[in-house]
mmCIF file with all atom_site columns, C-alpha atoms in Angstrom:
data_model
loop_
_atom_site.group_PDB
_atom_site.id
_atom_site.type_symbol
_atom_site.label_atom_id
_atom_site.label_alt_id
_atom_site.label_comp_id
_atom_site.label_asym_id
_atom_site.label_entity_id
_atom_site.label_seq_id
_atom_site.pdbx_PDB_ins_code
_atom_site.Cartn_x
_atom_site.Cartn_y
_atom_site.Cartn_z
_atom_site.occupancy
_atom_site.B_iso_or_equiv
_atom_site.pdbx_formal_charge
_atom_site.auth_seq_id
_atom_site.auth_comp_id
_atom_site.auth_asym_id
_atom_site.auth_atom_id
_atom_site.pdbx_PDB_model_num
ATOM 1   C CA . UNK A 1 1   ? 9.280  -17.221 -12.566 1.00 39.00 ? 1   UNK A CA 1
ATOM 2   C CA . UNK A 1 2   ? 8.560  -13.426 -12.529 1.00 43.00 ? 2   UNK A CA 1
ATOM 3   C CA . UNK A 1 3   ? 9.300  -13.126 -16.121 1.00 45.00 ? 3   UNK A CA 1
ATOM 4   C CA . UNK A 1 4   ? 12.314 -11.809 -17.450 1.00 47.00 ? 4   UNK A CA 1
ATOM 5   C CA . UNK A 1 5   ? 13.963 -12.164 -20.980 1.00 47.00 ? 5   UNK A CA 1
ATOM 6   C CA . UNK A 1 6   ? 11.373 -14.807 -22.031 1.00 50.00 ? 6   UNK A CA 1
ATOM 7   C CA . UNK A 1 7   ? 8.567  -12.180 -21.248 1.00 48.00 ? 7   UNK A CA 1
ATOM 8   C CA . UNK A 1 8   ? 9.646  -10.327 -23.872 1.00 49.00 ? 8   UNK A CA 1
ATOM 9   C CA . UNK A 1 9   ? 9.389  -10.335 -27.574 1.00 45.00 ? 9   UNK A CA 1
ATOM 10  C CA . UNK A 1 10  ? 12.750 -10.904 -28.897 1.00 46.00 ? 10  UNK A CA 1
ATOM 11  C CA . UNK A 1 11  ? 12.388 -14.651 -27.681 1.00 45.00 ? 11  UNK A CA 1
ATOM 12  C CA . UNK A 1 12  ? 14.669 -17.063 -25.481 1.00 50.00 ? 12  UNK A CA 1
ATOM 13  C CA . UNK A 1 13  ? 17.503 -15.708 -23.173 1.00 65.00 ? 13  UNK A CA 1
ATOM 14  C CA . UNK A 1 14  ? 20.413 -13.403 -24.215 1.00 73.00 ? 14  UNK A CA 1
ATOM 15  C CA . UNK A 1 15  ? 23.734 -13.769 -22.926 1.00 77.00 ? 15  UNK A CA 1
ATOM 16  C CA . UNK A 1 16  ? 23.761 -10.195 -22.246 1.00 77.00 ? 16  UNK A CA 1
ATOM 17  C CA . UNK A 1 17  ? 20.731 -10.912 -19.785 1.00 80.00 ? 17  UNK A CA 1
ATOM 18  C CA . UNK A 1 18  ? 22.916 -13.709 -17.546 1.00 84.00 ? 18  UNK A CA 1
ATOM 19  C CA . UNK A 1 19  ? 23.030 -12.889 -14.015 1.00 87.00 ? 19  UNK A CA 1
ATOM 20  C CA . UNK A 1 20  ? 27.002 -11.712 -13.281 1.00 89.00 ? 20  UNK A CA 1
ATOM 21  C CA . UNK A 1 21  ? 28.717 -14.284 -11.208 1.00 90.00 ? 21  UNK A CA 1
ATOM 22  C CA . UNK A 1 22  ? 31.996 -12.623 -10.900 1.00 93.00 ? 22  UNK A CA 1
ATOM 23  C CA . UNK A 1 23  ? 33.601 -9.506  -10.181 1.00 95.00 ? 23  UNK A CA 1
ATOM 24  C CA . UNK A 1 24  ? 34.903 -7.344  -12.868 1.00 94.00 ? 24  UNK A CA 1
ATOM 25  C CA . UNK A 1 25  ? 36.290 -3.860  -13.382 1.00 95.00 ? 25  UNK A CA 1
ATOM 26  C CA . UNK A 1 26  ? 34.251 -1.243  -15.200 1.00 92.00 ? 26  UNK A CA 1
ATOM 27  C CA . UNK A 1 27  ? 36.332 0.937   -17.701 1.00 90.00 ? 27  UNK A CA 1
ATOM 28  C CA . UNK A 1 28  ? 33.470 3.607   -17.794 1.00 86.00 ? 28  UNK A CA 1
ATOM 29  C CA . UNK A 1 29  ? 32.932 3.788   -14.033 1.00 88.00 ? 29  UNK A CA 1
ATOM 30  C CA . UNK A 1 30  ? 36.492 3.121   -13.375 1.00 92.00 ? 30  UNK A CA 1
ATOM 31  C CA . UNK A 1 31  ? 35.301 0.836   -10.185 1.00 94.00 ? 31  UNK A CA 1
ATOM 32  C CA . UNK A 1 32  ? 35.269 -2.427  -9.403  1.00 95.00 ? 32  UNK A CA 1
ATOM 33  C CA . UNK A 1 33  ? 31.791 -4.154  -9.683  1.00 96.00 ? 33  UNK A CA 1
ATOM 34  C CA . UNK A 1 34  ? 30.489 -7.266  -8.059  1.00 95.00 ? 34  UNK A CA 1
ATOM 35  C CA . UNK A 1 35  ? 27.100 -9.274  -8.541  1.00 93.00 ? 35  UNK A CA 1
ATOM 36  C CA . UNK A 1 36  ? 24.215 -7.974  -6.381  1.00 92.00 ? 36  UNK A CA 1
ATOM 37  C CA . UNK A 1 37  ? 22.196 -10.454 -4.476  1.00 86.00 ? 37  UNK A CA 1
ATOM 38  C CA . UNK A 1 38  ? 18.892 -8.785  -5.334  1.00 88.00 ? 38  UNK A CA 1
ATOM 39  C CA . UNK A 1 39  ? 19.461 -8.908  -8.902  1.00 90.00 ? 39  UNK A CA 1
ATOM 40  C CA . UNK A 1 40  ? 18.112 -12.176 -9.822  1.00 87.00 ? 40  UNK A CA 1
ATOM 41  C CA . UNK A 1 41  ? 14.827 -10.894 -8.559  1.00 89.00 ? 41  UNK A CA 1
ATOM 42  C CA . UNK A 1 42  ? 15.024 -7.230  -9.561  1.00 91.00 ? 42  UNK A CA 1
ATOM 43  C CA . UNK A 1 43  ? 15.999 -7.841  -13.149 1.00 91.00 ? 43  UNK A CA 1
ATOM 44  C CA . UNK A 1 44  ? 13.299 -10.197 -13.877 1.00 90.00 ? 44  UNK A CA 1
ATOM 45  C CA . UNK A 1 45  ? 10.689 -7.429  -12.761 1.00 90.00 ? 45  UNK A CA 1
ATOM 46  C CA . UNK A 1 46  ? 12.558 -4.616  -14.798 1.00 90.00 ? 46  UNK A CA 1
ATOM 47  C CA . UNK A 1 47  ? 12.699 -6.787  -17.868 1.00 89.00 ? 47  UNK A CA 1
ATOM 48  C CA . UNK A 1 48  ? 9.053  -7.617  -17.413 1.00 88.00 ? 48  UNK A CA 1
ATOM 49  C CA . UNK A 1 49  ? 8.095  -4.196  -17.048 1.00 88.00 ? 49  UNK A CA 1
ATOM 50  C CA . UNK A 1 50  ? 9.739  -3.406  -20.450 1.00 87.00 ? 50  UNK A CA 1
ATOM 51  C CA . UNK A 1 51  ? 7.576  -6.066  -22.004 1.00 85.00 ? 51  UNK A CA 1
ATOM 52  C CA . UNK A 1 52  ? 4.204  -4.809  -20.569 1.00 84.00 ? 52  UNK A CA 1
ATOM 53  C CA . UNK A 1 53  ? 5.122  -1.089  -21.508 1.00 82.00 ? 53  UNK A CA 1
ATOM 54  C CA . UNK A 1 54  ? 6.349  -1.981  -24.873 1.00 75.00 ? 54  UNK A CA 1
ATOM 55  C CA . UNK A 1 55  ? 3.043  -1.071  -26.544 1.00 64.00 ? 55  UNK A CA 1
ATOM 56  C CA . UNK A 1 56  ? 2.416  2.151   -24.567 1.00 68.00 ? 56  UNK A CA 1
ATOM 57  C CA . UNK A 1 57  ? 5.845  4.100   -24.577 1.00 71.00 ? 57  UNK A CA 1
ATOM 58  C CA . UNK A 1 58  ? 9.092  4.373   -26.295 1.00 71.00 ? 58  UNK A CA 1
ATOM 59  C CA . UNK A 1 59  ? 10.310 1.110   -25.026 1.00 74.00 ? 59  UNK A CA 1
ATOM 60  C CA . UNK A 1 60  ? 11.571 -1.608  -27.688 1.00 78.00 ? 60  UNK A CA 1
ATOM 61  C CA . UNK A 1 61  ? 11.196 -4.714  -25.572 1.00 80.00 ? 61  UNK A CA 1
ATOM 62  C CA . UNK A 1 62  ? 12.643 -6.849  -28.244 1.00 80.00 ? 62  UNK A CA 1
ATOM 63  C CA . UNK A 1 63  ? 16.016 -4.967  -28.028 1.00 82.00 ? 63  UNK A CA 1
ATOM 64  C CA . UNK A 1 64  ? 15.894 -4.232  -24.248 1.00 86.00 ? 64  UNK A CA 1
ATOM 65  C CA . UNK A 1 65  ? 18.970 -5.266  -22.086 1.00 88.00 ? 65  UNK A CA 1
ATOM 66  C CA . UNK A 1 66  ? 19.140 -4.970  -18.300 1.00 90.00 ? 66  UNK A CA 1
ATOM 67  C CA . UNK A 1 67  ? 21.372 -6.343  -15.459 1.00 90.00 ? 67  UNK A CA 1
ATOM 68  C CA . UNK A 1 68  ? 22.333 -4.887  -12.172 1.00 93.00 ? 68  UNK A CA 1
ATOM 69  C CA . UNK A 1 69  ? 25.711 -5.107  -10.323 1.00 94.00 ? 69  UNK A CA 1
ATOM 70  C CA . UNK A 1 70  ? 27.250 -3.310  -7.081  1.00 94.00 ? 70  UNK A CA 1
ATOM 71  C CA . UNK A 1 71  ? 30.179 -1.169  -6.717  1.00 94.00 ? 71  UNK A CA 1
ATOM 72  C CA . UNK A 1 72  ? 32.819 -2.204  -4.763  1.00 94.00 ? 72  UNK A CA 1
ATOM 73  C CA . UNK A 1 73  ? 33.725 0.160   -1.857  1.00 90.00 ? 73  UNK A CA 1
ATOM 74  C CA . UNK A 1 74  ? 37.519 -0.961  -1.912  1.00 90.00 ? 74  UNK A CA 1
ATOM 75  C CA . UNK A 1 75  ? 38.800 -2.540  -5.030  1.00 91.00 ? 75  UNK A CA 1
ATOM 76  C CA . UNK A 1 76  ? 38.958 -5.521  -6.512  1.00 93.00 ? 76  UNK A CA 1
ATOM 77  C CA . UNK A 1 77  ? 39.771 -7.697  -3.573  1.00 93.00 ? 77  UNK A CA 1
ATOM 78  C CA . UNK A 1 78  ? 36.652 -6.451  -1.876  1.00 95.00 ? 78  UNK A CA 1
ATOM 79  C CA . UNK A 1 79  ? 34.482 -7.040  -5.097  1.00 95.00 ? 79  UNK A CA 1
ATOM 80  C CA . UNK A 1 80  ? 35.768 -10.656 -5.179  1.00 95.00 ? 80  UNK A CA 1
ATOM 81  C CA . UNK A 1 81  ? 34.631 -11.038 -1.571  1.00 93.00 ? 81  UNK A CA 1
ATOM 82  C CA . UNK A 1 82  ? 31.351 -9.537  -2.407  1.00 93.00 ? 82  UNK A CA 1
ATOM 83  C CA . UNK A 1 83  ? 30.914 -11.888 -5.322  1.00 94.00 ? 83  UNK A CA 1
ATOM 84  C CA . UNK A 1 84  ? 31.775 -14.939 -3.089  1.00 92.00 ? 84  UNK A CA 1
ATOM 85  C CA . UNK A 1 85  ? 28.703 -13.641 -0.953  1.00 89.00 ? 85  UNK A CA 1
ATOM 86  C CA . UNK A 1 86  ? 26.365 -13.014 -3.237  1.00 88.00 ? 86  UNK A CA 1
ATOM 87  C CA . UNK A 1 87  ? 26.777 -16.774 -4.633  1.00 87.00 ? 87  UNK A CA 1
ATOM 88  C CA . UNK A 1 88  ? 25.871 -18.255 -1.225  1.00 88.00 ? 88  UNK A CA 1
ATOM 89  C CA . UNK A 1 89  ? 22.843 -20.342 -2.403  1.00 88.00 ? 89  UNK A CA 1
ATOM 90  C CA . UNK A 1 90  ? 19.524 -20.041 -0.209  1.00 86.00 ? 90  UNK A CA 1
ATOM 91  C CA . UNK A 1 91  ? 19.844 -23.261 1.674   1.00 91.00 ? 91  UNK A CA 1
ATOM 92  C CA . UNK A 1 92  ? 23.148 -22.134 3.121   1.00 92.00 ? 92  UNK A CA 1
ATOM 93  C CA . UNK A 1 93  ? 22.235 -18.833 4.231   1.00 89.00 ? 93  UNK A CA 1
ATOM 94  C CA . UNK A 1 94  ? 19.021 -20.330 5.866   1.00 90.00 ? 94  UNK A CA 1
ATOM 95  C CA . UNK A 1 95  ? 21.285 -22.670 7.651   1.00 94.00 ? 95  UNK A CA 1
ATOM 96  C CA . UNK A 1 96  ? 23.556 -19.590 8.870   1.00 91.00 ? 96  UNK A CA 1
ATOM 97  C CA . UNK A 1 97  ? 20.502 -18.192 10.463  1.00 90.00 ? 97  UNK A CA 1
ATOM 98  C CA . UNK A 1 98  ? 19.490 -21.194 11.962  1.00 91.00 ? 98  UNK A CA 1
ATOM 99  C CA . UNK A 1 99  ? 23.204 -21.409 13.370  1.00 93.00 ? 99  UNK A CA 1
ATOM 100 C CA . UNK A 1 100 ? 22.684 -18.106 14.715  1.00 88.00 ? 100 UNK A CA 1
ATOM 101 C CA . UNK A 1 101 ? 25.395 -16.547 12.534  1.00 88.00 ? 101 UNK A CA 1
ATOM 102 C CA . UNK A 1 102 ? 23.147 -14.273 10.744  1.00 86.00 ? 102 UNK A CA 1
ATOM 103 C CA . UNK A 1 103 ? 20.127 -12.401 12.027  1.00 83.00 ? 103 UNK A CA 1
ATOM 104 C CA . UNK A 1 104 ? 16.420 -14.280 12.134  1.00 83.00 ? 104 UNK A CA 1
ATOM 105 C CA . UNK A 1 105 ? 13.562 -12.397 10.759  1.00 81.00 ? 105 UNK A CA 1
ATOM 106 C CA . UNK A 1 106 ? 12.534 -9.484  13.189  1.00 80.00 ? 106 UNK A CA 1
ATOM 107 C CA . UNK A 1 107 ? 16.162 -9.441  14.098  1.00 80.00 ? 107 UNK A CA 1
ATOM 108 C CA . UNK A 1 108 ? 17.680 -6.658  11.676  1.00 80.00 ? 108 UNK A CA 1
ATOM 109 C CA . UNK A 1 109 ? 19.655 -3.579  12.271  1.00 86.00 ? 109 UNK A CA 1
ATOM 110 C CA . UNK A 1 110 ? 18.909 -1.238  15.362  1.00 89.00 ? 110 UNK A CA 1
ATOM 111 C CA . UNK A 1 111 ? 17.157 2.004   14.554  1.00 91.00 ? 111 UNK A CA 1
ATOM 112 C CA . UNK A 1 112 ? 20.420 3.798   15.103  1.00 94.00 ? 112 UNK A CA 1
ATOM 113 C CA . UNK A 1 113 ? 22.341 1.814   12.605  1.00 93.00 ? 113 UNK A CA 1
ATOM 114 C CA . UNK A 1 114 ? 19.439 2.260   10.183  1.00 92.00 ? 114 UNK A CA 1
ATOM 115 C CA . UNK A 1 115 ? 19.475 5.906   10.706  1.00 94.00 ? 115 UNK A CA 1
ATOM 116 C CA . UNK A 1 116 ? 23.248 6.037   9.591   1.00 95.00 ? 116 UNK A CA 1
ATOM 117 C CA . UNK A 1 117 ? 22.521 3.780   6.621   1.00 94.00 ? 117 UNK A CA 1
ATOM 118 C CA . UNK A 1 118 ? 22.062 5.199   2.944   1.00 95.00 ? 118 UNK A CA 1
ATOM 119 C CA . UNK A 1 119 ? 22.163 3.986   -0.628  1.00 94.00 ? 119 UNK A CA 1
ATOM 120 C CA . UNK A 1 120 ? 22.597 5.295   -4.342  1.00 94.00 ? 120 UNK A CA 1
ATOM 121 C CA . UNK A 1 121 ? 20.995 3.294   -7.224  1.00 94.00 ? 121 UNK A CA 1
ATOM 122 C CA . UNK A 1 122 ? 22.674 4.520   -10.401 1.00 93.00 ? 122 UNK A CA 1
ATOM 123 C CA . UNK A 1 123 ? 21.023 3.652   -14.062 1.00 93.00 ? 123 UNK A CA 1
ATOM 124 C CA . UNK A 1 124 ? 23.472 3.693   -16.853 1.00 91.00 ? 124 UNK A CA 1
ATOM 125 C CA . UNK A 1 125 ? 21.628 3.460   -20.603 1.00 90.00 ? 125 UNK A CA 1
ATOM 126 C CA . UNK A 1 126 ? 23.010 3.265   -23.824 1.00 88.00 ? 126 UNK A CA 1
ATOM 127 C CA . UNK A 1 127 ? 21.221 3.260   -26.943 1.00 87.00 ? 127 UNK A CA 1
ATOM 128 C CA . UNK A 1 128 ? 21.839 1.353   -30.066 1.00 84.00 ? 128 UNK A CA 1
ATOM 129 C CA . UNK A 1 129 ? 23.398 4.722   -31.545 1.00 89.00 ? 129 UNK A CA 1
ATOM 130 C CA . UNK A 1 130 ? 25.714 4.891   -29.053 1.00 88.00 ? 130 UNK A CA 1
ATOM 131 C CA . UNK A 1 131 ? 24.231 7.718   -27.093 1.00 92.00 ? 131 UNK A CA 1
ATOM 132 C CA . UNK A 1 132 ? 23.950 7.526   -23.262 1.00 91.00 ? 132 UNK A CA 1
ATOM 133 C CA . UNK A 1 133 ? 21.907 8.821   -20.318 1.00 92.00 ? 133 UNK A CA 1
ATOM 134 C CA . UNK A 1 134 ? 22.271 8.418   -16.735 1.00 92.00 ? 134 UNK A CA 1
ATOM 135 C CA . UNK A 1 135 ? 20.050 8.971   -13.520 1.00 93.00 ? 135 UNK A CA 1
ATOM 136 C CA . UNK A 1 136 ? 20.136 8.142   -9.947  1.00 94.00 ? 136 UNK A CA 1
ATOM 137 C CA . UNK A 1 137 ? 17.809 7.507   -6.837  1.00 95.00 ? 137 UNK A CA 1
ATOM 138 C CA . UNK A 1 138 ? 19.096 7.848   -3.144  1.00 96.00 ? 138 UNK A CA 1
ATOM 139 C CA . UNK A 1 139 ? 17.773 7.498   0.444   1.00 96.00 ? 139 UNK A CA 1
ATOM 140 C CA . UNK A 1 140 ? 18.390 6.060   3.765   1.00 95.00 ? 140 UNK A CA 1
ATOM 141 C CA . UNK A 1 141 ? 18.559 2.489   4.957   1.00 94.00 ? 141 UNK A CA 1
ATOM 142 C CA . UNK A 1 142 ? 17.541 0.427   1.744   1.00 92.00 ? 142 UNK A CA 1
ATOM 143 C CA . UNK A 1 143 ? 16.872 -2.770  3.613   1.00 87.00 ? 143 UNK A CA 1
ATOM 144 C CA . UNK A 1 144 ? 14.152 -1.751  6.008   1.00 90.00 ? 144 UNK A CA 1
ATOM 145 C CA . UNK A 1 145 ? 13.155 1.962   5.835   1.00 94.00 ? 145 UNK A CA 1
ATOM 146 C CA . UNK A 1 146 ? 13.076 2.812   2.333   1.00 95.00 ? 146 UNK A CA 1
ATOM 147 C CA . UNK A 1 147 ? 11.643 -0.492  1.331   1.00 93.00 ? 147 UNK A CA 1
ATOM 148 C CA . UNK A 1 148 ? 8.858  -0.207  3.533   1.00 94.00 ? 148 UNK A CA 1
ATOM 149 C CA . UNK A 1 149 ? 8.377  3.536   2.283   1.00 95.00 ? 149 UNK A CA 1
ATOM 150 C CA . UNK A 1 150 ? 8.119  1.969   -1.461  1.00 95.00 ? 150 UNK A CA 1
ATOM 151 C CA . UNK A 1 151 ? 5.693  -0.561  -0.497  1.00 95.00 ? 151 UNK A CA 1
ATOM 152 C CA . UNK A 1 152 ? 3.310  1.793   1.447   1.00 96.00 ? 152 UNK A CA 1
ATOM 153 C CA . UNK A 1 153 ? 3.525  4.398   -1.240  1.00 96.00 ? 153 UNK A CA 1
ATOM 154 C CA . UNK A 1 154 ? 2.819  1.850   -3.818  1.00 95.00 ? 154 UNK A CA 1
ATOM 155 C CA . UNK A 1 155 ? -0.515 0.884   -1.754  1.00 94.00 ? 155 UNK A CA 1
ATOM 156 C CA . UNK A 1 156 ? -1.155 4.294   -1.310  1.00 95.00 ? 156 UNK A CA 1
ATOM 157 C CA . UNK A 1 157 ? -1.288 4.802   -5.065  1.00 93.00 ? 157 UNK A CA 1
ATOM 158 C CA . UNK A 1 158 ? -4.004 2.216   -5.327  1.00 90.00 ? 158 UNK A CA 1
ATOM 159 C CA . UNK A 1 159 ? -6.343 3.821   -2.651  1.00 90.00 ? 159 UNK A CA 1
ATOM 160 C CA . UNK A 1 160 ? -5.196 7.367   -2.594  1.00 86.00 ? 160 UNK A CA 1
ATOM 161 C CA . UNK A 1 161 ? -4.718 8.515   -6.085  1.00 85.00 ? 161 UNK A CA 1
ATOM 162 C CA . UNK A 1 162 ? -7.550 9.057   -8.801  1.00 85.00 ? 162 UNK A CA 1
ATOM 163 C CA . UNK A 1 163 ? -7.801 6.039   -10.414 1.00 82.00 ? 163 UNK A CA 1
ATOM 164 C CA . UNK A 1 164 ? -7.358 7.884   -13.958 1.00 83.00 ? 164 UNK A CA 1
ATOM 165 C CA . UNK A 1 165 ? -4.061 9.044   -13.299 1.00 86.00 ? 165 UNK A CA 1
ATOM 166 C CA . UNK A 1 166 ? -2.620 5.541   -12.944 1.00 87.00 ? 166 UNK A CA 1
ATOM 167 C CA . UNK A 1 167 ? -0.980 4.322   -16.262 1.00 84.00 ? 167 UNK A CA 1
ATOM 168 C CA . UNK A 1 168 ? -2.455 0.853   -16.154 1.00 82.00 ? 168 UNK A CA 1
ATOM 169 C CA . UNK A 1 169 ? -5.880 2.557   -15.595 1.00 80.00 ? 169 UNK A CA 1
ATOM 170 C CA . UNK A 1 170 ? -5.506 4.983   -18.593 1.00 73.00 ? 170 UNK A CA 1
ATOM 171 C CA . UNK A 1 171 ? -4.634 2.301   -20.860 1.00 74.00 ? 171 UNK A CA 1
ATOM 172 C CA . UNK A 1 172 ? -7.522 0.212   -19.665 1.00 74.00 ? 172 UNK A CA 1
ATOM 173 C CA . UNK A 1 173 ? -5.073 -2.773  -18.249 1.00 66.00 ? 173 UNK A CA 1
ATOM 174 C CA . UNK A 1 174 ? -5.624 -4.960  -15.266 1.00 70.00 ? 174 UNK A CA 1
ATOM 175 C CA . UNK A 1 175 ? -4.213 -7.888  -14.061 1.00 77.00 ? 175 UNK A CA 1
ATOM 176 C CA . UNK A 1 176 ? -0.626 -8.910  -12.289 1.00 82.00 ? 176 UNK A CA 1
ATOM 177 C CA . UNK A 1 177 ? 1.636  -5.748  -13.216 1.00 87.00 ? 177 UNK A CA 1
ATOM 178 C CA . UNK A 1 178 ? 5.003  -4.607  -12.311 1.00 90.00 ? 178 UNK A CA 1
ATOM 179 C CA . UNK A 1 179 ? 4.873  -1.043  -10.259 1.00 92.00 ? 179 UNK A CA 1
ATOM 180 C CA . UNK A 1 180 ? 6.269  0.744   -13.385 1.00 90.00 ? 180 UNK A CA 1
ATOM 181 C CA . UNK A 1 181 ? 3.538  -0.498  -15.618 1.00 88.00 ? 181 UNK A CA 1
ATOM 182 C CA . UNK A 1 182 ? 0.635  0.000   -13.150 1.00 90.00 ? 182 UNK A CA 1
ATOM 183 C CA . UNK A 1 183 ? 1.629  2.960   -11.135 1.00 92.00 ? 183 UNK A CA 1
ATOM 184 C CA . UNK A 1 184 ? 4.366  4.671   -13.397 1.00 90.00 ? 184 UNK A CA 1
ATOM 185 C CA . UNK A 1 185 ? 4.943  8.336   -12.637 1.00 90.00 ? 185 UNK A CA 1
ATOM 186 C CA . UNK A 1 186 ? 2.375  8.606   -9.694  1.00 93.00 ? 186 UNK A CA 1
ATOM 187 C CA . UNK A 1 187 ? 4.703  6.267   -7.590  1.00 94.00 ? 187 UNK A CA 1
ATOM 188 C CA . UNK A 1 188 ? 7.540  8.034   -8.594  1.00 93.00 ? 188 UNK A CA 1
ATOM 189 C CA . UNK A 1 189 ? 6.021  11.331  -7.259  1.00 94.00 ? 189 UNK A CA 1
ATOM 190 C CA . UNK A 1 190 ? 4.821  9.895   -4.018  1.00 95.00 ? 190 UNK A CA 1
ATOM 191 C CA . UNK A 1 191 ? 8.337  8.530   -3.419  1.00 95.00 ? 191 UNK A CA 1
ATOM 192 C CA . UNK A 1 192 ? 9.821  11.691  -3.905  1.00 95.00 ? 192 UNK A CA 1
ATOM 193 C CA . UNK A 1 193 ? 7.217  13.194  -1.489  1.00 95.00 ? 193 UNK A CA 1
ATOM 194 C CA . UNK A 1 194 ? 8.215  10.330  0.828   1.00 95.00 ? 194 UNK A CA 1
ATOM 195 C CA . UNK A 1 195 ? 12.074 11.712  0.975   1.00 95.00 ? 195 UNK A CA 1
ATOM 196 C CA . UNK A 1 196 ? 13.721 9.597   -1.877  1.00 96.00 ? 196 UNK A CA 1
ATOM 197 C CA . UNK A 1 197 ? 15.789 11.528  -4.116  1.00 96.00 ? 197 UNK A CA 1
ATOM 198 C CA . UNK A 1 198 ? 15.501 11.146  -8.106  1.00 93.00 ? 198 UNK A CA 1
ATOM 199 C CA . UNK A 1 199 ? 18.545 12.592  -9.966  1.00 92.00 ? 199 UNK A CA 1
ATOM 200 C CA . UNK A 1 200 ? 18.710 13.257  -13.822 1.00 85.00 ? 200 UNK A CA 1
#
């Protein structure tokens, strides 16, 4: 596994770290939310980052909780359908690809469709004292174009930037690290230069 809750100092799994399996209404956002298909990977990477950064920045990994959901574009009924789709097991997805009901590798959306696509990721944080903060990241097509940018810019951090500027190098760290722990603000800066937009 990639890490996740067991990588943190608090020991064991916590119910608040569980992957959502059903739609729900969020009173703060006043929107319906649904499980997000990539959350089973993303959340483990973020939690592992918290564990790796615990000793270096103001992150108390023993109290850190993280989960991901997606906003429903059209209320509770759409959220329920999104939850059902997110629960499809990998083997069934493979069967749908083989049956021609889902795109095969290399058969993704056209350049025109990608150009018309966009995403916004919103992060909401709440501290133990009740204070809260929010930030966002937005860009174009997330499935192909922006993902490619993220991978390329991460690689360029390693070959085009001064090693001493990378957080992991400054700490004397090495090994298998997450992007946040290894590249930190250097990657953030490069992604901004590549067209992604950060908002506080």
